[in-house]
C-alpha atoms as a printed R data frame, in Angstrom:
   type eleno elety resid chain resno       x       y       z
1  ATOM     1    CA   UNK     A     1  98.156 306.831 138.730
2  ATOM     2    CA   UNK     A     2 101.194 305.716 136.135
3  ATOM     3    CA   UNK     A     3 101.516 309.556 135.041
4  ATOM     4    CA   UNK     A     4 102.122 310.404 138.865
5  ATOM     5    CA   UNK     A     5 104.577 307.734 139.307
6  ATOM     6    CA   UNK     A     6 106.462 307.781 136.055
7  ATOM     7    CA   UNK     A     7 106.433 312.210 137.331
8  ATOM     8    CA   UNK     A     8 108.801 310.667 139.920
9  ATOM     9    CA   UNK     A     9 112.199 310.344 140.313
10 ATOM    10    CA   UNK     A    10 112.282 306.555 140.388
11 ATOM    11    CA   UNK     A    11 109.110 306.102 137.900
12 ATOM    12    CA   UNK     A    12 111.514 307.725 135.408
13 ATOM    13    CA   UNK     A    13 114.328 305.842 135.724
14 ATOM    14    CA   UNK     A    14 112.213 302.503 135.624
15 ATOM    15    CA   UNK     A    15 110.709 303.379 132.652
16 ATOM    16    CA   UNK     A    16 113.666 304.939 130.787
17 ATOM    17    CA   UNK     A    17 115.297 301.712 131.784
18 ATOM    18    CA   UNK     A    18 112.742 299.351 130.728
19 ATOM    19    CA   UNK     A    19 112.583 301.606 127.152
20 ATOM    20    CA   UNK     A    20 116.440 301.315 126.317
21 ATOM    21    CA   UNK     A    21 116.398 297.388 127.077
22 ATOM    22    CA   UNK     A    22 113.332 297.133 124.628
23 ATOM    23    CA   UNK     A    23 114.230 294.517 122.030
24 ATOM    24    CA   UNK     A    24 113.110 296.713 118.833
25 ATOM    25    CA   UNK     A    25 113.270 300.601 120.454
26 ATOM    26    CA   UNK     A    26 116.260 299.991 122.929
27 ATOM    27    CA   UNK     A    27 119.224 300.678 120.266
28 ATOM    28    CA   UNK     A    28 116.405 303.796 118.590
29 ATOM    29    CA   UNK     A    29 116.232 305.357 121.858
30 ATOM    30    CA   UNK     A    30 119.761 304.601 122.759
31 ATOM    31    CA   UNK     A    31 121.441 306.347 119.713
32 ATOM    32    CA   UNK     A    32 118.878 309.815 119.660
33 ATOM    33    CA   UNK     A    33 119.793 310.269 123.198
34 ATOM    34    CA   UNK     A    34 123.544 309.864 122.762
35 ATOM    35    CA   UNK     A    35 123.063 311.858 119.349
36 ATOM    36    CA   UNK     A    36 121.361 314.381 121.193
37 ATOM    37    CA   UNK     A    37 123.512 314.543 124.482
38 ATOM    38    CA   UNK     A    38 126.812 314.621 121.766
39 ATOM    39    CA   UNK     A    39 125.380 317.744 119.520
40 ATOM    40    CA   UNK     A    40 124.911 319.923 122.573
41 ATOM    41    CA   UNK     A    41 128.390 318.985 124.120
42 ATOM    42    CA   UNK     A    42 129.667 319.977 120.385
43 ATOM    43    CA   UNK     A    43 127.990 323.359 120.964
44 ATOM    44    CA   UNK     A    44 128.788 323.853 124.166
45 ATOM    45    CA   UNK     A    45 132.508 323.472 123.520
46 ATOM    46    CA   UNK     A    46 132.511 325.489 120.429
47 ATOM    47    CA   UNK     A    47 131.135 328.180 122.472
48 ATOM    48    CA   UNK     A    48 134.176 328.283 124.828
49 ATOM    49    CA   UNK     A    49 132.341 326.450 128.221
50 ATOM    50    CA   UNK     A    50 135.374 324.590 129.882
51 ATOM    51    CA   UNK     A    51 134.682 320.628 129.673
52 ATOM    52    CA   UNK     A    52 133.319 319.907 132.922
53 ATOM    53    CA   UNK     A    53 130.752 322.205 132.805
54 ATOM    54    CA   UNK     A    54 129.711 321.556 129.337
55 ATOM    55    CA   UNK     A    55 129.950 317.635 130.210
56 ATOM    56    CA   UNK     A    56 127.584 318.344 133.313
57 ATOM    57    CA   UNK     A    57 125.094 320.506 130.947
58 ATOM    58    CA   UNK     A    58 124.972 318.077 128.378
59 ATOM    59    CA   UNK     A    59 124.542 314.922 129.947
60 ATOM    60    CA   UNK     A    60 120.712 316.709 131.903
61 ATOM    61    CA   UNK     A    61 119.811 317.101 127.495
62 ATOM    62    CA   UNK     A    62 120.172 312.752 127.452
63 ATOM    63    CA   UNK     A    63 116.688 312.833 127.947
64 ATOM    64    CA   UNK     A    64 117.150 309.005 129.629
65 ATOM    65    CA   UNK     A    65 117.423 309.002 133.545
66 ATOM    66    CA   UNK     A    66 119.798 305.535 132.706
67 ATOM    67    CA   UNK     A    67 122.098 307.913 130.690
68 ATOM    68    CA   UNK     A    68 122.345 310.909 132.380
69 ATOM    69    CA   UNK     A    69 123.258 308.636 135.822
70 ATOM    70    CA   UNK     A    70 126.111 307.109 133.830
71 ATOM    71    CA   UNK     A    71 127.347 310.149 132.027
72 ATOM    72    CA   UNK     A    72 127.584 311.279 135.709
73 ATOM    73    CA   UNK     A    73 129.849 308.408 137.288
């Protein structure tokens, strides 16, 4: 029953939410998603993508719903 909600739209968000406000893993999680999102913008921009697109690309390789909906305000 959790797997099928946390498959959800919402469940993920939730749970990514709860996750980066965790006292010990919060600032863990927090840094390898913005160290990941950050390495693929680098590559994408290397490559020659123009910055909106590359900013749109990386921010779905966050891997945290919470980040990816602010990297896309």
């Amino acid at each position: 029953l959790f797997v099928q909600w946390y498959r959800t739209a919402e469940g993920k968000a939730t749970c990514d939410r709860v996750f980066l406000y965790a006292p010990v893993i919060g600032d863990f999680i927090q840094k390898a998603s913005i160290a990941k999102m950050t390495r693929t913008l680098a590559t994408l921009l290397a490559s020659g993508v123009s910055l909106l697109d590359a900013l749109d690309i990386a921010a779905k390789t966050a891997g945290n719903a919470v980040i990816e909906e602010t990297l896309y305000r």
